[in-house]
Coordinates of C-alpha atoms in Angstrom, one line a residue:
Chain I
X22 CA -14.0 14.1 -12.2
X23 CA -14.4 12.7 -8.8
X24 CA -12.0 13.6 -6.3
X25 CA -12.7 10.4 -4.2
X26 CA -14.2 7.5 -5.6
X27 CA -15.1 3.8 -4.2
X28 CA -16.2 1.1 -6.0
X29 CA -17.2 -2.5 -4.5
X30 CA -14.2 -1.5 -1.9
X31 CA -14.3 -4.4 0.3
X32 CA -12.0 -5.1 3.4
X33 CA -11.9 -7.7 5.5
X34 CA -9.8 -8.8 8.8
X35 CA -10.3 -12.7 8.6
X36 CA -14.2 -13.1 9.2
X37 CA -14.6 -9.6 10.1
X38 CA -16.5 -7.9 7.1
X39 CA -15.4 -3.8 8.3
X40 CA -16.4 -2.6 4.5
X41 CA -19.1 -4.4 2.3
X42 CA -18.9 -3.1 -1.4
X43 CA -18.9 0.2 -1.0
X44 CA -19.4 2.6 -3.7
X45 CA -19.2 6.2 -3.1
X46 CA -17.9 9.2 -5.1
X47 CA -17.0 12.7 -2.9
X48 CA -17.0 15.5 -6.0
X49 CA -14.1 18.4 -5.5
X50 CA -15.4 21.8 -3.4
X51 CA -17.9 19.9 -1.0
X52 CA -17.7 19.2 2.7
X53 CA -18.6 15.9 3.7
X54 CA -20.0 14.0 6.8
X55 CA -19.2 10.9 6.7
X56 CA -21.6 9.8 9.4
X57 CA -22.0 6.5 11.3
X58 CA -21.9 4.9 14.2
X59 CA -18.8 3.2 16.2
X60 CA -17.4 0.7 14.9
X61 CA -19.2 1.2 10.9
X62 CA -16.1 1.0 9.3
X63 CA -15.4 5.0 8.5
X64 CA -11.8 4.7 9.8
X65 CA -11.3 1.8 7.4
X66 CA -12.6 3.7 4.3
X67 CA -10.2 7.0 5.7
X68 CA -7.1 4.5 6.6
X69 CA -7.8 2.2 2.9
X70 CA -7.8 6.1 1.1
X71 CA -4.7 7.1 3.3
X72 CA -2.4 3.9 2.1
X73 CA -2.7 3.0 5.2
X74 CA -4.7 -0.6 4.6
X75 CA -5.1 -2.5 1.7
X76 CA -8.5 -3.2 0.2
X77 CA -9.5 -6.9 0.0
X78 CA -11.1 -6.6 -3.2
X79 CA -12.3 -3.6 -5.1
X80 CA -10.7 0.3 -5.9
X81 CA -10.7 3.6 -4.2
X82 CA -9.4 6.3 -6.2
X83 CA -8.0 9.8 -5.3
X84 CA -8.2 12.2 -8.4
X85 CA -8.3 9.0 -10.4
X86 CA -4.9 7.4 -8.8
X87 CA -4.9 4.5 -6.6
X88 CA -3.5 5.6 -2.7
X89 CA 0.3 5.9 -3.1
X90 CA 3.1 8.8 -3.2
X91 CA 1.2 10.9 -5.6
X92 CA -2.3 10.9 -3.9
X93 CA -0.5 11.1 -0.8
X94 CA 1.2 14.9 -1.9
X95 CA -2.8 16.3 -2.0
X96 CA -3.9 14.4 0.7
X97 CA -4.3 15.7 3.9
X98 CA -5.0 13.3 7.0
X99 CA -5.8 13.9 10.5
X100 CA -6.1 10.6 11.8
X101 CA -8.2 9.5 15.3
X102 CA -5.2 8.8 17.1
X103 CA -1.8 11.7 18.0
X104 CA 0.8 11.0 16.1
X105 CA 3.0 13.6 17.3
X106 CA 6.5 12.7 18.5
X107 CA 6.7 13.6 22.1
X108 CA 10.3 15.1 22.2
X109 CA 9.6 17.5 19.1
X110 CA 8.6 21.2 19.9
X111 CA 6.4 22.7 17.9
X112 CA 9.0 24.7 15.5
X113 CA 10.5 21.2 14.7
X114 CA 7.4 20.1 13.7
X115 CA 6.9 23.1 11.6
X116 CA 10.2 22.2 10.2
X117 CA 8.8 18.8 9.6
X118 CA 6.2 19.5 7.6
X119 CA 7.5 22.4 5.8
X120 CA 10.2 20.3 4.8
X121 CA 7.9 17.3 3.6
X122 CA 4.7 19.2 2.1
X123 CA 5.7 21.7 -0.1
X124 CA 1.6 22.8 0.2
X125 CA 2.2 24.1 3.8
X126 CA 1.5 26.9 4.6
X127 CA 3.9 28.1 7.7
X128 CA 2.1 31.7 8.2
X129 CA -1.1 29.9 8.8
X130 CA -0.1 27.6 11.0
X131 CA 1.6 30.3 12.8
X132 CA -1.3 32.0 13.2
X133 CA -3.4 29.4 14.3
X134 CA -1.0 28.4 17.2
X135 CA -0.8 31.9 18.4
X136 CA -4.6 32.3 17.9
X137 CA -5.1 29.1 20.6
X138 CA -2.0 30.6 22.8
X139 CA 0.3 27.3 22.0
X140 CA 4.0 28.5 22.5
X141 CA 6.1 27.2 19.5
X142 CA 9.2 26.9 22.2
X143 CA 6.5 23.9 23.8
X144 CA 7.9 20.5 23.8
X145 CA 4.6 18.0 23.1
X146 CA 5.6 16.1 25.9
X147 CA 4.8 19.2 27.6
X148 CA 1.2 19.2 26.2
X149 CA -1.9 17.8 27.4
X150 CA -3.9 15.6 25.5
X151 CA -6.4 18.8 24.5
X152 CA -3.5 20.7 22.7
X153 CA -1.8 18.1 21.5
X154 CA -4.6 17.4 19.5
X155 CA -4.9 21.2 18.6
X156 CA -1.3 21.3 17.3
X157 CA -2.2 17.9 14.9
X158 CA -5.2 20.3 13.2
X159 CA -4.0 22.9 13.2
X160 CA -0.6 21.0 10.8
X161 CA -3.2 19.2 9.1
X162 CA -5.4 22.2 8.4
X163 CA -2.5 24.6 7.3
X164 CA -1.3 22.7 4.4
X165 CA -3.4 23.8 0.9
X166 CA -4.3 20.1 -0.1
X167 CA -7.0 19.0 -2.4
X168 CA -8.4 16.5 -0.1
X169 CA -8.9 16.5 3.6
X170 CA -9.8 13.4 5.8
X171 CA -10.9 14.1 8.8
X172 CA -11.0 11.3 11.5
X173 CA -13.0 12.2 14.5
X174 CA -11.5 15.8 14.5
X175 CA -13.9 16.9 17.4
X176 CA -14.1 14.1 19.7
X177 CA -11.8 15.3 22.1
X178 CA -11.7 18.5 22.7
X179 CA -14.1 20.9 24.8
X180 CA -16.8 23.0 23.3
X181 CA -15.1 26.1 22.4
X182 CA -12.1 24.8 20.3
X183 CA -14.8 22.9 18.9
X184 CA -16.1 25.7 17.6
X185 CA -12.4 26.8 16.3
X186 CA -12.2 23.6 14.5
X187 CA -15.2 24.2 12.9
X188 CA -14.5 27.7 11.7
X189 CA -11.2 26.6 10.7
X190 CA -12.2 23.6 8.8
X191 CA -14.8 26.4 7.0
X192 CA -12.0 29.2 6.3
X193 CA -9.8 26.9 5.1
X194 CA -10.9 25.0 2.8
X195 CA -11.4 26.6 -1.2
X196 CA -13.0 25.9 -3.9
X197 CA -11.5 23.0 -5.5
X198 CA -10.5 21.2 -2.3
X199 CA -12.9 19.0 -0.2
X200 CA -13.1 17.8 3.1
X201 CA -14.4 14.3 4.5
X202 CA -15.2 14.6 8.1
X203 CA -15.9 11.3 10.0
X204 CA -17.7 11.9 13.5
X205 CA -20.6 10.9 15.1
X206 CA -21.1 14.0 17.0
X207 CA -23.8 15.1 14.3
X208 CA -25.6 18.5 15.6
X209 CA -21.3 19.9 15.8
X210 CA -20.9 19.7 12.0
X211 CA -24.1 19.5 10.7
X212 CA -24.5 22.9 10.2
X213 CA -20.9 23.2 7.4
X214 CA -21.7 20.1 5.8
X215 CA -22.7 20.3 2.2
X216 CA -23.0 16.2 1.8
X217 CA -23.3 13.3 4.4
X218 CA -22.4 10.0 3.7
X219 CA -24.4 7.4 6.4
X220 CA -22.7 4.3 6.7
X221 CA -23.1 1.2 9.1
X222 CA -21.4 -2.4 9.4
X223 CA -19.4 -1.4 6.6
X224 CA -22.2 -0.6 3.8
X225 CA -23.5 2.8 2.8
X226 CA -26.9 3.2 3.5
X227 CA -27.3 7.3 2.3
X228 CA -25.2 9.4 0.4
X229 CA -27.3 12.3 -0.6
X230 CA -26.9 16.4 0.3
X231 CA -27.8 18.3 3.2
X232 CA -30.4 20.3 1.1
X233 CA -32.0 16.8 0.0
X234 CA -32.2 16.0 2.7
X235 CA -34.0 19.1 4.9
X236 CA -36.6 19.8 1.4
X237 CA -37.5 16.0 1.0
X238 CA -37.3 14.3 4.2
X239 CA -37.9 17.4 6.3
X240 CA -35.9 16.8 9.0
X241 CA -32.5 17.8 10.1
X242 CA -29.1 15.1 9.2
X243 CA -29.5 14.8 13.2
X244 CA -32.7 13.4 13.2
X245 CA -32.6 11.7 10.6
X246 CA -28.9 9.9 11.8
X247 CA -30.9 9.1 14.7
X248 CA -33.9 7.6 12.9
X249 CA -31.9 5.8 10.9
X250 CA -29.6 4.2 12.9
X251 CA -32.5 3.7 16.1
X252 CA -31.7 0.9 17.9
X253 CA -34.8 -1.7 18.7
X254 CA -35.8 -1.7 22.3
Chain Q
X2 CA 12.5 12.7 -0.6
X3 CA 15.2 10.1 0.8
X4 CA 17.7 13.3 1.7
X5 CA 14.6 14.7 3.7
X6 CA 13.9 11.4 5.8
X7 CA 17.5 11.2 6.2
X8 CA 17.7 14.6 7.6
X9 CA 14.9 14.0 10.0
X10 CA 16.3 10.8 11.4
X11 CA 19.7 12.2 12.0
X12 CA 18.0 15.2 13.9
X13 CA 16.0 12.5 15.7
X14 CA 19.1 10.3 16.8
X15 CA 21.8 12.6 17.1
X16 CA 20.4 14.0 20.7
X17 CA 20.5 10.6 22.2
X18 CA 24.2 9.8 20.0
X19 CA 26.1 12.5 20.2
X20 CA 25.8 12.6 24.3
X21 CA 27.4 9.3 24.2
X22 CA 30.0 10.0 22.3
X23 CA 30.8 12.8 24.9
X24 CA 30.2 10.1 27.8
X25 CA 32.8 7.7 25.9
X26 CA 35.2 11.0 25.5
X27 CA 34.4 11.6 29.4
X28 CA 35.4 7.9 30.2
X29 CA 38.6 7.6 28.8
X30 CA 39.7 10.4 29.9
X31 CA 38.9 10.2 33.5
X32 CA 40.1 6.5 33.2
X33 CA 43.7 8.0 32.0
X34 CA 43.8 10.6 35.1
X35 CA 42.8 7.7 37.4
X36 CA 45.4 4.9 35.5
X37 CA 48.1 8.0 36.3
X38 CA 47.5 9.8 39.0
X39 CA 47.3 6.0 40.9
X40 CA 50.4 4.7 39.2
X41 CA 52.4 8.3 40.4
X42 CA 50.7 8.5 44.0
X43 CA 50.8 4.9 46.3
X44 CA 47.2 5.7 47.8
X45 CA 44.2 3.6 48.8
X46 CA 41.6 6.1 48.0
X47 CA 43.4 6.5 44.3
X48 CA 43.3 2.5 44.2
X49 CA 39.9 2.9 44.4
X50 CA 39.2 5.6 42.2
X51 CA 41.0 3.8 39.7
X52 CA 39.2 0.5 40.0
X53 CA 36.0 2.8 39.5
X54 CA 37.2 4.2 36.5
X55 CA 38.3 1.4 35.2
X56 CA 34.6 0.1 35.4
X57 CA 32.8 2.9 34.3
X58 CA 35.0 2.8 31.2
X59 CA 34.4 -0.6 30.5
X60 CA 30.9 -0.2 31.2
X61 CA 30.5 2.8 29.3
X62 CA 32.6 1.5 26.3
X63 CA 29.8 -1.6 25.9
X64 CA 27.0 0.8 26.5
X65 CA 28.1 2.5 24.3
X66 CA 27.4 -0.1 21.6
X67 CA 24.1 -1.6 23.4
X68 CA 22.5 2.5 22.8
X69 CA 23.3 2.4 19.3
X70 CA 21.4 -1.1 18.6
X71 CA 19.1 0.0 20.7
X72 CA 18.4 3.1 19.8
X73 CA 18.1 2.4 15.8
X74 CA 15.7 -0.7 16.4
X75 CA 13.8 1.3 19.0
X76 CA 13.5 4.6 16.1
X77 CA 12.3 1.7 13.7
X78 CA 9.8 0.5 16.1
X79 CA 8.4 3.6 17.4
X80 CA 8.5 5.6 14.4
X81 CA 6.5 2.8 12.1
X82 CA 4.7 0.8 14.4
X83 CA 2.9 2.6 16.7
X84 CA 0.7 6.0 16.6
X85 CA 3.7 7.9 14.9
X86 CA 3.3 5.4 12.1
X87 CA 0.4 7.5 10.8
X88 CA 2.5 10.4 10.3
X89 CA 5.2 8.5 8.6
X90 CA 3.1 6.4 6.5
X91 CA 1.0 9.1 4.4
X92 CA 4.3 11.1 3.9
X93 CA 4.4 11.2 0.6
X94 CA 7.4 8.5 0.7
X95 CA 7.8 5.4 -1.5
X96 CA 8.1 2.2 1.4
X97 CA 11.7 1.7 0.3
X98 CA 12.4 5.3 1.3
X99 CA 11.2 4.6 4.6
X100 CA 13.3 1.8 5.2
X101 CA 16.5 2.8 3.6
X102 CA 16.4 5.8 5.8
X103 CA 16.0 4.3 9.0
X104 CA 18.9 1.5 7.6
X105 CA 21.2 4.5 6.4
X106 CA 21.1 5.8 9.6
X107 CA 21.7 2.7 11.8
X108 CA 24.3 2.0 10.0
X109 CA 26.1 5.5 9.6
X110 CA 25.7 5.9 13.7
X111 CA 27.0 2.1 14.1
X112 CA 30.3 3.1 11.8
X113 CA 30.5 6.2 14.1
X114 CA 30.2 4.1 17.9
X115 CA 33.1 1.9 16.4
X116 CA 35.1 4.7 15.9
X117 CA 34.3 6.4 18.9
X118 CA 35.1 3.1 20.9
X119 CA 38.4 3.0 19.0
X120 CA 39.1 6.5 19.8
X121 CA 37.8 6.4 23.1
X122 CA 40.0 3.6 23.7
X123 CA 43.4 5.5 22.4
X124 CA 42.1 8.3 24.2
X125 CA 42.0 6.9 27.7
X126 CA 45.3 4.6 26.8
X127 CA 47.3 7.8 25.6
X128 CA 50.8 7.8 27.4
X129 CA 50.0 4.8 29.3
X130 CA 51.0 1.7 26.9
X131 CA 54.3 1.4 25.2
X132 CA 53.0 1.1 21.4
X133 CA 56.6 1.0 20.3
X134 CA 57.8 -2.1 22.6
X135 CA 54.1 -3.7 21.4
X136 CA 54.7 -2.9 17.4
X137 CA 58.0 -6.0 16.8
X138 CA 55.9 -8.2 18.6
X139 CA 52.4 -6.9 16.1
X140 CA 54.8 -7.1 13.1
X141 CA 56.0 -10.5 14.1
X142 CA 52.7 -11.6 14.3
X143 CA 51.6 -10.4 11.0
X144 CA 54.7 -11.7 9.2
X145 CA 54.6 -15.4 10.9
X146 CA 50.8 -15.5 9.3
X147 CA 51.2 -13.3 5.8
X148 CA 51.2 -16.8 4.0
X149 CA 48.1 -17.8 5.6
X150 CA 46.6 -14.0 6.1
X151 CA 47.2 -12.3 2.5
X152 CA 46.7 -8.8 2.3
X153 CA 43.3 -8.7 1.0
X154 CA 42.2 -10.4 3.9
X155 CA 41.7 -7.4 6.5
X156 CA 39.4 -5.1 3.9
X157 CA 37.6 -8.8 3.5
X158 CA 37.0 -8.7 7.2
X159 CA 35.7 -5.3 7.2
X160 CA 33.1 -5.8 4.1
X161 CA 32.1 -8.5 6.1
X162 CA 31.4 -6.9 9.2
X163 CA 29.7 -4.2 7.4
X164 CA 27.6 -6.8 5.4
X165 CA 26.3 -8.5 8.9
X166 CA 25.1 -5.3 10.2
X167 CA 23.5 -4.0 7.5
X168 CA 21.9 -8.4 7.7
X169 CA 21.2 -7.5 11.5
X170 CA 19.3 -4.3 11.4
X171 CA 17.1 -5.7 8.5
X172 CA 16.6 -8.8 10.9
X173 CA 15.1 -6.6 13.3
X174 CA 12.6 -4.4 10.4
X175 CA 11.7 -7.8 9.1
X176 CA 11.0 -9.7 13.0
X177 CA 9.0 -6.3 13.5
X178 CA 7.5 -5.7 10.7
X179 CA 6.3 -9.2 10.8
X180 CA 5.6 -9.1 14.7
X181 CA 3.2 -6.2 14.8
X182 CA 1.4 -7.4 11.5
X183 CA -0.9 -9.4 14.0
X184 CA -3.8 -8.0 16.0
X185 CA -2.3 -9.0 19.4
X186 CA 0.9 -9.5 21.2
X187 CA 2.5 -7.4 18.7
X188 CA 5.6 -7.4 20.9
X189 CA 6.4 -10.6 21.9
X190 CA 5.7 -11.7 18.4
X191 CA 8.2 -9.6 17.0
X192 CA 10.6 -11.3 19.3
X193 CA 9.4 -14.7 18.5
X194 CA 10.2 -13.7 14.9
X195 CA 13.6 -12.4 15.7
X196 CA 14.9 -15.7 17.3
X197 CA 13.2 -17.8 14.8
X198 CA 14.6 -15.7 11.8
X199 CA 18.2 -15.8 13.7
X200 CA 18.0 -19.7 14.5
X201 CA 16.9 -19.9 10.5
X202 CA 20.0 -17.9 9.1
X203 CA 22.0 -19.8 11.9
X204 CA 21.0 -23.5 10.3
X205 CA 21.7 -22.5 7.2
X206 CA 24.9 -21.1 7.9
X207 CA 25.8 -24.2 9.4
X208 CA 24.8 -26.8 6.9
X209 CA 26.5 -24.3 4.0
X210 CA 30.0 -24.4 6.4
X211 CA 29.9 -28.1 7.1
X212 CA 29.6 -28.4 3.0
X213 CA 32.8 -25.6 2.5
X214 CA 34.5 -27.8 5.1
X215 CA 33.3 -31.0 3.3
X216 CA 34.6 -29.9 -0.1
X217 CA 37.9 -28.7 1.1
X218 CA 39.5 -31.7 0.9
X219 CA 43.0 -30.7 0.6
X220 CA 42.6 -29.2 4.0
X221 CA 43.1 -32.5 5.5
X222 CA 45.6 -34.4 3.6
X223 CA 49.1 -34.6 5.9
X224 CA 51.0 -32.3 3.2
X225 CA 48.5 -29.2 3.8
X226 CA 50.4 -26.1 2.8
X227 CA 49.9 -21.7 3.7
X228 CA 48.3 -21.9 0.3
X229 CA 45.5 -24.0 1.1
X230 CA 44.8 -22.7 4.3
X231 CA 44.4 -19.4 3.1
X232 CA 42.3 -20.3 -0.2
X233 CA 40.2 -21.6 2.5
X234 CA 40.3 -18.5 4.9
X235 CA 39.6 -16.9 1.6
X236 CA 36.4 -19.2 0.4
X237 CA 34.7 -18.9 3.3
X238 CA 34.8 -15.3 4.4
X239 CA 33.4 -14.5 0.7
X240 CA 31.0 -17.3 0.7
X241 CA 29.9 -16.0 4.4
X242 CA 29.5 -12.4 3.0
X243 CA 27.1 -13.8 -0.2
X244 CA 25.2 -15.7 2.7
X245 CA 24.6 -12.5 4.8
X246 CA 24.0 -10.4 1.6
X247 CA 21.3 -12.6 0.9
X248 CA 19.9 -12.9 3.8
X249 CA 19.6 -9.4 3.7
X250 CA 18.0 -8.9 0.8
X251 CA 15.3 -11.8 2.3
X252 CA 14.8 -9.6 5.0
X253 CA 14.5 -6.4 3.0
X254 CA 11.7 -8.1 0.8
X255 CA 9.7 -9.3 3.9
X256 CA 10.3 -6.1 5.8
X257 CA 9.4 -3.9 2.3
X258 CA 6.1 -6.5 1.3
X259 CA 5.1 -6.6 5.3
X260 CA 5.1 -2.7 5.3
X261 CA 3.3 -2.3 2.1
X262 CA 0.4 -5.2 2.2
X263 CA -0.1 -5.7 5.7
X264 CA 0.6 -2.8 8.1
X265 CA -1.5 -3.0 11.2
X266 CA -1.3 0.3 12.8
X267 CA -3.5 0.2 15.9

């Protein structure tokens, strides 16, 4: 069974069409671009799946459940923006989580923070924006969900903890679980993605796998983003 | 999954309540050196000093309750309305979860300032007012009024001050909830809300207390006796509790169906 699944999912803010009947289906064990550019509507489809929004008409399904309590237990969200409250240090926030996911995994996330040198004792107020953003992946990533949305996981951080991400995203993630990464910053991911979903003004316009994509089309998801999506000039 | 919420909000509010409580402690007691040590010694710089104190107990008395409102309509705010909302909202918590905790809370720490005011106001009075030359005078009072007052008035009263704040925190969720539901001016919506939810609940109130008065006909006639009065009394504190019980519950639904169908985080 599908571990994500879309069907005519529509949304709407008064005129604004953000997602056009889309149908998609994300099977368990793969990692998935969801690729597109700003403003395409992949936040909506990640918020809709998170509970966050309701659709205007159609279904989204996680592991056959529509988003609620249950979907959110094996749902694990990173979203665009830090949701960190700034007067917790990061032991509380281990607390937090350990407390509210019984799927996290404290060692891990132990291990991650001393791996990128983030004292636990450190108040996020403390942070900068970089580590903030380190300490939400690296809570996000240490849980053992089924399902992992990732929001624009790489956007802003430098090069090198991009590269951490990346291999952390990789290590983590087993054999039934999957992981939707939303990004436009292509040539990063391209090389762990087994699956890339292209979407723009709110419709999908590819869903196919990186394999089909390199033996048919003979280029790489890079190129063909780019030819895709080419603006006229 | 409530008891966990709970948890976390207590944690969250306690480091902003709990100094207060010490503040209000603080206050009364410097207040009851001052009160003293100005009564014992004829001095101009105690005079002063106990003018001061006299102020900052005041002041901190009233600020003590301004924190507390503040404070739990603030956590509400920041907690479900802006970035923090995505944390809280794909917790994997049922909406009436999240609102019962915050309300639990608000009300538990609003229970607490009363008493800490009470206390604080004991404390910085201790050994300065004769309660025994007071209490005949109290007594008095009670006993000219007991036909008017009867005894089940005072737990009455406090049901129904607990029923309006429980009504006034989910005035707040709802004026919010409803505010920041809107693309723009999230704020200043929210406030809009407020005052036009509050002048709402305020018209109805009115109209339903003209009616009580209306009805009460034996209230005027020239023969009106303790009984009546206090019927009356009676009548309309319960009839103001089922007003504010209901307009809680209003407020509840909007804040629970705002929360659920049309959250706008930015």
């Amino acid at each position: 069974m599908a571990l994500l699944e879309c069907k005519q999912l529509t949304k709407r803010y008064g005129s604004v069409t953000a997602l056009d009947s889309v149908d998609l289906t994300v099977e368990p064990g793969r990692i998935v671009g969801l690729l597109g550019p700003n403003g395409s509507g992949k936040s909506t489809l990640i918020k809709i799946a998170n509970g966050l929004l309701v659709p205007t008409s159609g279904t989204l399904t996680i592991g056959g459940s529509k988003p609620g309590t249950e979907t959110k237990r094996i749902v694990s969200y990173l979203p665009e923006r830090t949701y960190l409250s700034t007067w917790m240090n990061v032991v509380q926030l281990l607390d937090f989580f350990c407390d509210f996911y019984p799927d996290f995994d404290r060692n891990t996330a132990e291990h991650m923070l001393t791996a990128l040198d983030i004292s636990p004792k450190l108040r996020i107020k403390q942070m900068s924006k970089g580590t903030r953003e380190k300490v939400q992946l690296i809570l996000v990533m240490s849980r053992k969900a089924k399902l992992f949305l990732l929001d624009e996981p790489i956007g802003g951080v430098d090069p090198a903890t991009r590269d951490y991400i990346i291999r952390t995203i990789i290590s983590n993630y087993n054999e039934e679980a999957s992981v939707v990464i939303s990004t436009h910053l292509i040539a990063d991911v391209e090389s762990v993605l087994d699956d890339v979903i292209f979407i723009n003004k709110g419709r999908v316009v590819l869903q196919s796998s990186v394999d089909e994509i390199r033996s048919e089309k003979n280029c790489s998801v890079d190129e063909l983003f780019r030819e895709v999506f080419r603006y006229a000039v | 999954m409530l008891s966990k919420l709970l948890k976390h909000e207590y944690r969250a509010t306690a480091r902003i309540m709990l100094p207060v409580y010490v503040l209000v402690a603080g206050a009364a007691l410097l207040f009851n050196l001052f009160m003293r040590l100005a009564d014992r010694y004829n001095n101009v710089a105690l005079e002063f000093f106990r003018v001061t104190s006299i102020m900052i107990f005041v002041v901190t008395l009233i600020g003590a309750g301004v924190v507390t409102l503040g404070l739990m309509v603030f956590r509400f705010y920041k907690n479900y309305m802006t970035d923090e909302g995505y944390l809280m909202f794909t917790l994997p918590a049922t909406t009436d979860q999240l609102i019962l905790s915050k309300l639990i809370v608000a009300l538990s720490w609003t229970v607490l300032t009363v008493l800490a005011v009470v206390l604080g106001v004991f404390l910085g009075t201790l050994g300065l007012v004769d309660w025994s030359a007071i209490e005949p005078q109290l007594s008095l009072f009670f006993s000219e009024f007991a036909g008017i007052f009867p005894k089940s008035y005072l737990p009455l009263l406090a049901i129904s001050l607990f029923v309006s704040a429980v009504n006034s925190f989910l005035l707040f969720y709802a004026a919010i909830s409803l505010g920041h539901s809107f693309a723009n001016r999230k704020i200043l919506l929210s406030v809009a809300f407020y005052f036009a939810f509050s002048a709402g609940m305020r018209s109805v109130s009115s109209i339903v207390s003209i009616f009580s008065v209306v009805l009460s006909d034996n209230l005027f006639s020239e023969n009106v006796t303790d009984a009546a009065v206090s019927s009356y009394m009676m009548g309309t504190q319960i009839l103001s509790i089922c007003l504010s019980l209901l307009f809680a519950i209003v407020f509840y639904i909007v804040t629970r169906l705002l929360l659920k169908k049309r959250l706008n985080l930015q």
